[in-house]
PDB file of C-alpha atoms in Angstrom:
ATOM      1  CA  ALA A   1       4.432  -1.271  24.888  1.00 67.00           C
ATOM      2  CA  GLN A   2       4.998  -4.247  22.656  1.00 76.00           C
ATOM      3  CA  SER A   3       8.085  -3.912  20.503  1.00 87.00           C
ATOM      4  CA  VAL A   4      10.363  -5.826  18.177  1.00 93.00           C
ATOM      5  CA  SER A   5      14.019  -4.795  18.021  1.00 94.00           C
ATOM      6  CA  GLN A   6      16.399  -5.557  15.211  1.00 95.00           C
ATOM      7  CA  HIS A   7      19.820  -4.576  16.441  1.00 86.00           C
ATOM      8  CA  ASN A   8      21.595  -4.029  13.156  1.00 87.00           C
ATOM      9  CA  HIS A   9      20.143  -1.544  10.706  1.00 91.00           C
ATOM     10  CA  HIS A  10      22.815  -2.044   8.063  1.00 95.00           C
ATOM     11  CA  VAL A  11      25.104  -5.026   7.571  1.00 97.00           C
ATOM     12  CA  ILE A  12      27.783  -5.328   4.906  1.00 97.00           C
ATOM     13  CA  LEU A  13      29.380  -8.706   4.216  1.00 97.00           C
ATOM     14  CA  SER A  14      31.542 -10.345   1.618  1.00 97.00           C
ATOM     15  CA  GLU A  15      30.324 -13.444  -0.177  1.00 97.00           C
ATOM     16  CA  ALA A  16      30.833 -16.671   1.802  1.00 97.00           C
ATOM     17  CA  ALA A  17      30.797 -14.841   5.127  1.00 98.00           C
ATOM     18  CA  SER A  18      28.458 -16.052   7.838  1.00 98.00           C
ATOM     19  CA  LEU A  19      25.382 -14.044   8.756  1.00 97.00           C
ATOM     20  CA  GLU A  20      23.503 -13.553  11.979  1.00 97.00           C
ATOM     21  CA  LEU A  21      20.764 -10.937  12.308  1.00 97.00           C
ATOM     22  CA  GLY A  22      19.360 -10.281  15.739  1.00 96.00           C
ATOM     23  CA  CYS A  23      15.697  -9.988  16.671  1.00 96.00           C
ATOM     24  CA  ASN A  24      14.346  -9.464  20.178  1.00 96.00           C
ATOM     25  CA  TYR A  25      10.779  -8.860  21.280  1.00 94.00           C
ATOM     26  CA  SER A  26       9.191  -7.579  24.426  1.00 89.00           C
ATOM     27  CA  TYR A  27       6.137  -9.832  24.929  1.00 77.00           C
ATOM     28  CA  GLY A  28       5.715 -12.741  27.256  1.00 74.00           C
ATOM     29  CA  GLY A  29       3.458 -15.666  26.596  1.00 79.00           C
ATOM     30  CA  THR A  30       2.739 -17.456  23.355  1.00 83.00           C
ATOM     31  CA  VAL A  31       4.169 -15.910  20.211  1.00 89.00           C
ATOM     32  CA  ASN A  32       4.379 -16.711  16.514  1.00 92.00           C
ATOM     33  CA  LEU A  33       7.614 -15.560  14.938  1.00 94.00           C
ATOM     34  CA  PHE A  34       8.434 -14.654  11.351  1.00 96.00           C
ATOM     35  CA  TRP A  35      11.284 -13.485   9.192  1.00 97.00           C
ATOM     36  CA  TYR A  36      10.337 -11.764   5.951  1.00 97.00           C
ATOM     37  CA  VAL A  37      12.702 -10.680   3.190  1.00 96.00           C
ATOM     38  CA  GLN A  38      12.345  -7.876   0.656  1.00 93.00           C
ATOM     39  CA  TYR A  39      14.688  -8.170  -2.324  1.00 94.00           C
ATOM     40  CA  PRO A  40      15.399  -4.948  -4.248  1.00 92.00           C
ATOM     41  CA  GLY A  41      12.343  -3.925  -6.223  1.00 86.00           C
ATOM     42  CA  GLN A  42      10.270  -6.844  -4.962  1.00 88.00           C
ATOM     43  CA  HIS A  43       7.555  -7.317  -2.378  1.00 87.00           C
ATOM     44  CA  LEU A  44       7.995  -8.879   1.030  1.00 92.00           C
ATOM     45  CA  GLN A  45       8.003 -12.643   1.142  1.00 93.00           C
ATOM     46  CA  LEU A  46       8.212 -15.151   3.943  1.00 94.00           C
ATOM     47  CA  LEU A  47      11.657 -16.550   4.702  1.00 96.00           C
ATOM     48  CA  LEU A  48      10.674 -18.759   7.639  1.00 96.00           C
ATOM     49  CA  LYS A  49       8.302 -18.965  10.567  1.00 94.00           C
ATOM     50  CA  TYR A  50       8.040 -20.500  14.024  1.00 94.00           C
ATOM     51  CA  PHE A  51       4.756 -21.439  15.648  1.00 92.00           C
ATOM     52  CA  SER A  52       5.714 -24.302  17.966  1.00 91.00           C
ATOM     53  CA  GLY A  53       7.929 -27.396  18.226  1.00 93.00           C
ATOM     54  CA  ASP A  54      11.625 -27.517  17.360  1.00 95.00           C
ATOM     55  CA  PRO A  55      13.036 -24.065  18.160  1.00 95.00           C
ATOM     56  CA  LEU A  56      15.517 -24.343  15.287  1.00 97.00           C
ATOM     57  CA  VAL A  57      13.594 -23.497  12.139  1.00 96.00           C
ATOM     58  CA  LYS A  58      14.853 -23.944   8.606  1.00 96.00           C
ATOM     59  CA  GLY A  59      13.594 -21.702   5.838  1.00 94.00           C
ATOM     60  CA  ILE A  60      14.159 -21.114   2.172  1.00 93.00           C
ATOM     61  CA  LYS A  61      17.536 -20.411   0.530  1.00 94.00           C
ATOM     62  CA  GLY A  62      19.593 -21.914   3.356  1.00 96.00           C
ATOM     63  CA  PHE A  63      18.359 -19.589   6.093  1.00 97.00           C
ATOM     64  CA  GLU A  64      17.579 -20.766   9.591  1.00 97.00           C
ATOM     65  CA  ALA A  65      16.483 -19.133  12.834  1.00 98.00           C
ATOM     66  CA  GLU A  66      16.575 -20.164  16.465  1.00 96.00           C
ATOM     67  CA  PHE A  67      13.862 -19.297  18.961  1.00 95.00           C
ATOM     68  CA  ILE A  68      15.284 -18.817  22.451  1.00 94.00           C
ATOM     69  CA  LYS A  69      12.308 -18.243  24.730  1.00 91.00           C
ATOM     70  CA  SER A  70      14.364 -17.253  27.772  1.00 92.00           C
ATOM     71  CA  LYS A  71      16.069 -14.511  25.780  1.00 93.00           C
ATOM     72  CA  PHE A  72      12.948 -13.392  23.860  1.00 94.00           C
ATOM     73  CA  SER A  73      15.017 -13.776  20.708  1.00 96.00           C
ATOM     74  CA  PHE A  74      14.600 -15.173  17.191  1.00 97.00           C
ATOM     75  CA  ASN A  75      17.901 -14.612  15.408  1.00 97.00           C
ATOM     76  CA  LEU A  76      18.308 -15.320  11.708  1.00 97.00           C
ATOM     77  CA  ARG A  77      21.405 -17.141  10.459  1.00 98.00           C
ATOM     78  CA  LYS A  78      23.030 -18.302   7.246  1.00 98.00           C
ATOM     79  CA  PRO A  79      26.421 -20.027   7.187  1.00 97.00           C
ATOM     80  CA  SER A  80      27.568 -18.610   3.848  1.00 97.00           C
ATOM     81  CA  VAL A  81      25.890 -15.634   2.187  1.00 97.00           C
ATOM     82  CA  GLN A  82      25.680 -14.970  -1.526  1.00 97.00           C
ATOM     83  CA  TRP A  83      25.443 -11.743  -3.491  1.00 96.00           C
ATOM     84  CA  SER A  84      21.801 -12.638  -4.191  1.00 96.00           C
ATOM     85  CA  ASP A  85      21.033 -12.386  -0.458  1.00 97.00           C
ATOM     86  CA  THR A  86      21.315  -8.613  -0.695  1.00 98.00           C
ATOM     87  CA  ALA A  87      17.944  -7.478   0.646  1.00 97.00           C
ATOM     88  CA  GLU A  88      16.134  -6.004   3.606  1.00 95.00           C
ATOM     89  CA  TYR A  89      15.147  -8.460   6.340  1.00 97.00           C
ATOM     90  CA  PHE A  90      12.242  -7.949   8.711  1.00 96.00           C
ATOM     91  CA  CYS A  91      11.504  -9.800  11.897  1.00 96.00           C
ATOM     92  CA  ALA A  92       7.829  -9.931  12.919  1.00 95.00           C
ATOM     93  CA  VAL A  93       6.213 -11.198  16.102  1.00 92.00           C
ATOM     94  CA  PHE A  94       2.570 -12.064  16.704  1.00 90.00           C
ATOM     95  CA  SER A  95       1.448 -12.033  20.299  1.00 83.00           C
ATOM     96  CA  GLY A  96      -1.705 -13.990  21.079  1.00 76.00           C
ATOM     97  CA  GLY A  97      -2.192 -12.020  24.273  1.00 73.00           C
ATOM     98  CA  TYR A  98      -2.246  -8.695  22.459  1.00 71.00           C
ATOM     99  CA  ASN A  99      -3.611 -10.013  19.140  1.00 75.00           C
ATOM    100  CA  LYS A 100      -1.058  -7.948  17.249  1.00 78.00           C
ATOM    101  CA  LEU A 101       1.610  -8.571  14.634  1.00 85.00           C
ATOM    102  CA  ILE A 102       4.505  -6.165  15.117  1.00 90.00           C
ATOM    103  CA  PHE A 103       7.355  -5.723  12.635  1.00 92.00           C
ATOM    104  CA  GLY A 104      10.878  -4.736  13.478  1.00 94.00           C
ATOM    105  CA  ALA A 105      12.481  -1.777  11.712  1.00 93.00           C
ATOM    106  CA  GLY A 106      14.369  -4.020   9.315  1.00 95.00           C
ATOM    107  CA  THR A 107      18.018  -4.780   8.552  1.00 96.00           C
ATOM    108  CA  ARG A 108      19.512  -3.881   5.201  1.00 95.00           C
ATOM    109  CA  LEU A 109      22.049  -6.493   4.139  1.00 97.00           C
ATOM    110  CA  ALA A 110      24.531  -5.772   1.349  1.00 98.00           C
ATOM    111  CA  VAL A 111      26.674  -8.664   0.147  1.00 97.00           C
ATOM    112  CA  HIS A 112      29.709  -7.771  -1.931  1.00 95.00           C
ATOM    113  CA  PRO A 113      31.119 -10.252  -4.456  1.00 89.00           C
TER     114      PRO A 113
ATOM    115  CA  ASN B   1      -2.643 -16.998  -9.847  1.00 71.00           C
ATOM    116  CA  ALA B   2      -1.565 -13.369  -9.403  1.00 81.00           C
ATOM    117  CA  GLY B   3      -1.459 -13.386  -5.585  1.00 93.00           C
ATOM    118  CA  VAL B   4      -1.824  -9.879  -4.157  1.00 96.00           C
ATOM    119  CA  THR B   5      -1.876  -6.960  -6.567  1.00 96.00           C
ATOM    120  CA  GLN B   6      -1.953  -3.228  -5.883  1.00 97.00           C
ATOM    121  CA  THR B   7      -2.818  -0.236  -8.026  1.00 97.00           C
ATOM    122  CA  PRO B   8      -1.367   2.242  -8.648  1.00 96.00           C
ATOM    123  CA  LYS B   9       2.365   1.571  -8.243  1.00 94.00           C
ATOM    124  CA  PHE B  10       3.303   5.231  -7.915  1.00 96.00           C
ATOM    125  CA  ARG B  11       1.365   8.393  -7.201  1.00 96.00           C
ATOM    126  CA  VAL B  12       2.145  12.020  -6.459  1.00 97.00           C
ATOM    127  CA  LEU B  13      -0.498  14.095  -4.714  1.00 96.00           C
ATOM    128  CA  LYS B  14      -0.759  17.662  -3.579  1.00 97.00           C
ATOM    129  CA  THR B  15      -1.691  18.413   0.018  1.00 97.00           C
ATOM    130  CA  GLY B  16      -5.449  18.189   0.449  1.00 97.00           C
ATOM    131  CA  GLN B  17      -6.096  15.925  -2.531  1.00 97.00           C
ATOM    132  CA  SER B  18      -7.807  12.591  -2.120  1.00 96.00           C
ATOM    133  CA  MET B  19      -7.090   9.183  -3.581  1.00 96.00           C
ATOM    134  CA  THR B  20      -7.916   5.515  -3.251  1.00 97.00           C
ATOM    135  CA  LEU B  21      -5.465   2.635  -3.333  1.00 97.00           C
ATOM    136  CA  LEU B  22      -6.819  -0.688  -4.520  1.00 97.00           C
ATOM    137  CA  CYS B  23      -5.685  -4.081  -3.306  1.00 98.00           C
ATOM    138  CA  ALA B  24      -6.886  -7.324  -4.820  1.00 98.00           C
ATOM    139  CA  GLN B  25      -6.131 -10.942  -3.903  1.00 97.00           C
ATOM    140  CA  ASP B  26      -7.105 -14.121  -5.701  1.00 96.00           C
ATOM    141  CA  MET B  27      -6.252 -16.611  -2.948  1.00 95.00           C
ATOM    142  CA  ASN B  28      -9.663 -16.550  -1.234  1.00 94.00           C
ATOM    143  CA  HIS B  29      -8.086 -15.168   1.939  1.00 94.00           C
ATOM    144  CA  GLU B  30     -10.333 -13.924   4.712  1.00 93.00           C
ATOM    145  CA  TYR B  31      -7.904 -11.439   6.257  1.00 93.00           C
ATOM    146  CA  MET B  32      -6.527  -8.396   4.470  1.00 95.00           C
ATOM    147  CA  TYR B  33      -4.256  -5.635   5.721  1.00 95.00           C
ATOM    148  CA  TRP B  34      -2.882  -2.234   4.825  1.00 97.00           C
ATOM    149  CA  TYR B  35       0.579  -1.254   6.062  1.00 96.00           C
ATOM    150  CA  ARG B  36       2.797   1.737   5.584  1.00 96.00           C
ATOM    151  CA  GLN B  37       6.566   1.405   5.440  1.00 93.00           C
ATOM    152  CA  ASP B  38       8.734   4.320   6.487  1.00 92.00           C
ATOM    153  CA  PRO B  39      12.533   4.390   6.713  1.00 85.00           C
ATOM    154  CA  GLY B  40      13.815   3.062  10.024  1.00 81.00           C
ATOM    155  CA  MET B  41      10.327   2.164  11.242  1.00 85.00           C
ATOM    156  CA  GLY B  42       9.488  -1.119   9.580  1.00 84.00           C
ATOM    157  CA  LEU B  43       5.892  -1.822   8.650  1.00 91.00           C
ATOM    158  CA  ARG B  44       3.050  -0.339  10.643  1.00 93.00           C
ATOM    159  CA  LEU B  45      -0.508  -1.578  10.386  1.00 92.00           C
ATOM    160  CA  ILE B  46      -3.028   1.042   9.265  1.00 95.00           C
ATOM    161  CA  HIS B  47      -6.283  -0.936   9.033  1.00 95.00           C
ATOM    162  CA  TYR B  48      -7.233  -4.525   8.540  1.00 93.00           C
ATOM    163  CA  SER B  49     -10.254  -6.651   7.692  1.00 94.00           C
ATOM    164  CA  VAL B  50     -11.241 -10.067   9.002  1.00 91.00           C
ATOM    165  CA  GLY B  51     -13.773 -10.695   6.263  1.00 92.00           C
ATOM    166  CA  GLU B  52     -16.060  -9.168   3.671  1.00 94.00           C
ATOM    167  CA  GLY B  53     -17.912  -6.173   5.067  1.00 94.00           C
ATOM    168  CA  THR B  54     -15.672  -5.799   8.147  1.00 94.00           C
ATOM    169  CA  THR B  55     -12.830  -3.425   8.956  1.00 95.00           C
ATOM    170  CA  ALA B  56     -10.799  -2.616  12.051  1.00 93.00           C
ATOM    171  CA  LYS B  57      -8.215  -0.044  13.077  1.00 93.00           C
ATOM    172  CA  GLY B  58      -4.573  -0.908  13.294  1.00 90.00           C
ATOM    173  CA  GLU B  59      -1.660   0.913  14.819  1.00 89.00           C
ATOM    174  CA  VAL B  60      -1.780   4.143  12.728  1.00 94.00           C
ATOM    175  CA  PRO B  61      -5.331   4.596  11.366  1.00 96.00           C
ATOM    176  CA  ASP B  62      -5.686   8.392  11.523  1.00 96.00           C
ATOM    177  CA  GLY B  63      -6.176  10.076   8.149  1.00 96.00           C
ATOM    178  CA  TYR B  64      -7.142   6.832   6.380  1.00 97.00           C
ATOM    179  CA  ASN B  65     -10.371   5.003   5.672  1.00 97.00           C
ATOM    180  CA  VAL B  66     -10.909   1.524   4.271  1.00 97.00           C
ATOM    181  CA  SER B  67     -13.646  -0.580   2.770  1.00 97.00           C
ATOM    182  CA  ARG B  68     -14.044  -4.301   2.063  1.00 97.00           C
ATOM    183  CA  LEU B  69     -17.160  -4.588  -0.059  1.00 95.00           C
ATOM    184  CA  LYS B  70     -15.931  -7.736  -1.802  1.00 96.00           C
ATOM    185  CA  LYS B  71     -13.860 -10.491  -0.249  1.00 96.00           C
ATOM    186  CA  GLN B  72     -11.106 -10.158  -2.820  1.00 97.00           C
ATOM    187  CA  ASN B  73     -10.727  -6.360  -2.632  1.00 97.00           C
ATOM    188  CA  PHE B  74      -9.556  -4.021   0.104  1.00 98.00           C
ATOM    189  CA  LEU B  75      -9.514  -0.278  -0.574  1.00 98.00           C
ATOM    190  CA  LEU B  76      -7.489   2.319   1.290  1.00 98.00           C
ATOM    191  CA  GLY B  77      -8.631   5.925   1.039  1.00 97.00           C
ATOM    192  CA  LEU B  78      -6.937   9.189   1.865  1.00 96.00           C
ATOM    193  CA  GLU B  79      -9.584  11.914   2.090  1.00 92.00           C
ATOM    194  CA  SER B  80      -7.223  14.872   2.469  1.00 96.00           C
ATOM    195  CA  ALA B  81      -3.611  13.925   1.886  1.00 96.00           C
ATOM    196  CA  ALA B  82      -0.866  15.391   4.069  1.00 97.00           C
ATOM    197  CA  PRO B  83       2.931  15.342   3.577  1.00 97.00           C
ATOM    198  CA  SER B  84       3.180  13.033   6.625  1.00 96.00           C
ATOM    199  CA  GLN B  85       1.402  10.394   4.539  1.00 97.00           C
ATOM    200  CA  THR B  86       4.305  10.196   2.108  1.00 97.00           C
ATOM    201  CA  SER B  87       5.254   6.540   2.396  1.00 97.00           C
ATOM    202  CA  VAL B  88       5.261   3.171   0.714  1.00 95.00           C
ATOM    203  CA  TYR B  89       1.962   1.357   1.219  1.00 97.00           C
ATOM    204  CA  PHE B  90       1.738  -2.414   1.259  1.00 96.00           C
ATOM    205  CA  CYS B  91      -1.348  -4.550   1.131  1.00 97.00           C
ATOM    206  CA  ALA B  92      -1.255  -8.090   2.482  1.00 96.00           C
ATOM    207  CA  SER B  93      -3.601 -10.997   3.018  1.00 95.00           C
ATOM    208  CA  SER B  94      -3.679 -14.142   5.097  1.00 93.00           C
ATOM    209  CA  TYR B  95      -5.826 -17.242   4.979  1.00 89.00           C
ATOM    210  CA  LEU B  96      -7.542 -17.481   8.321  1.00 74.00           C
ATOM    211  CA  VAL B  97      -6.068 -15.552  11.196  1.00 75.00           C
ATOM    212  CA  LEU B  98      -3.936 -12.591  12.105  1.00 71.00           C
ATOM    213  CA  ALA B  99      -1.235 -14.976  13.371  1.00 77.00           C
ATOM    214  CA  ASP B 100      -0.797 -16.679  10.015  1.00 84.00           C
ATOM    215  CA  GLU B 101       1.751 -16.057   7.257  1.00 89.00           C
ATOM    216  CA  GLN B 102       0.887 -12.942   5.272  1.00 92.00           C
ATOM    217  CA  PHE B 103       1.238 -12.554   1.518  1.00 94.00           C
ATOM    218  CA  PHE B 104       2.232  -9.104   0.354  1.00 95.00           C
ATOM    219  CA  GLY B 105       1.567  -7.013  -2.702  1.00 96.00           C
ATOM    220  CA  PRO B 106       4.283  -5.099  -4.570  1.00 93.00           C
ATOM    221  CA  GLY B 107       3.611  -1.779  -2.832  1.00 94.00           C
ATOM    222  CA  THR B 108       2.494   1.720  -3.800  1.00 96.00           C
ATOM    223  CA  ARG B 109       4.928   4.599  -3.466  1.00 95.00           C
ATOM    224  CA  LEU B 110       2.978   7.729  -2.545  1.00 97.00           C
ATOM    225  CA  THR B 111       4.442  11.209  -2.366  1.00 97.00           C
ATOM    226  CA  VAL B 112       2.411  14.090  -0.972  1.00 97.00           C
ATOM    227  CA  LEU B 113       3.764  17.521  -1.816  1.00 97.00           C
TER     228      LEU B 113
END
């Protein structure tokens, strides 16, 4: 079955620490990849997306993600987190072959001042 | 431009009661979706619509019905609520295709006693 795995369910960091959240998926073939963020009390919003081209994608608020096709991965990174990055982060993968968008279970990030 | 709105924001139901959740979007999007979000499980697609007058089943459709009588509205109905339907429900829309970025509403927190 198609699946999207986010390895870390909870991450706690101090401000200025570096962040990397893992995302792996189980499909082959062409995929569209997304990271969404849900700040406390707010709705989900798009952080960044990859459809094709440069596998290193830059998003809003200093986030970036790298698509590594051979590893079926799309990890999210930020060099220096801020308290305002406290949120839940969801990886999502659309597979053209299956015509489905599947979300990972999410990673809750808490950044302490 | 309000984006995607949902009503109500909160609701408590007793087992066996019925209710309808309303989603509205003002972005002229063709595609609309209903998801449920449960702890540790990410977002799961309940039903979706590819245009006015059309609906299709998603990953977890049982116990729910939907209607898309107008392009801007997408209704989710629970005919006989069960405690297993306690969840947070999100509506989303996208411009053209399932593979595109989705815009989310603020969510409806439903508790079934």
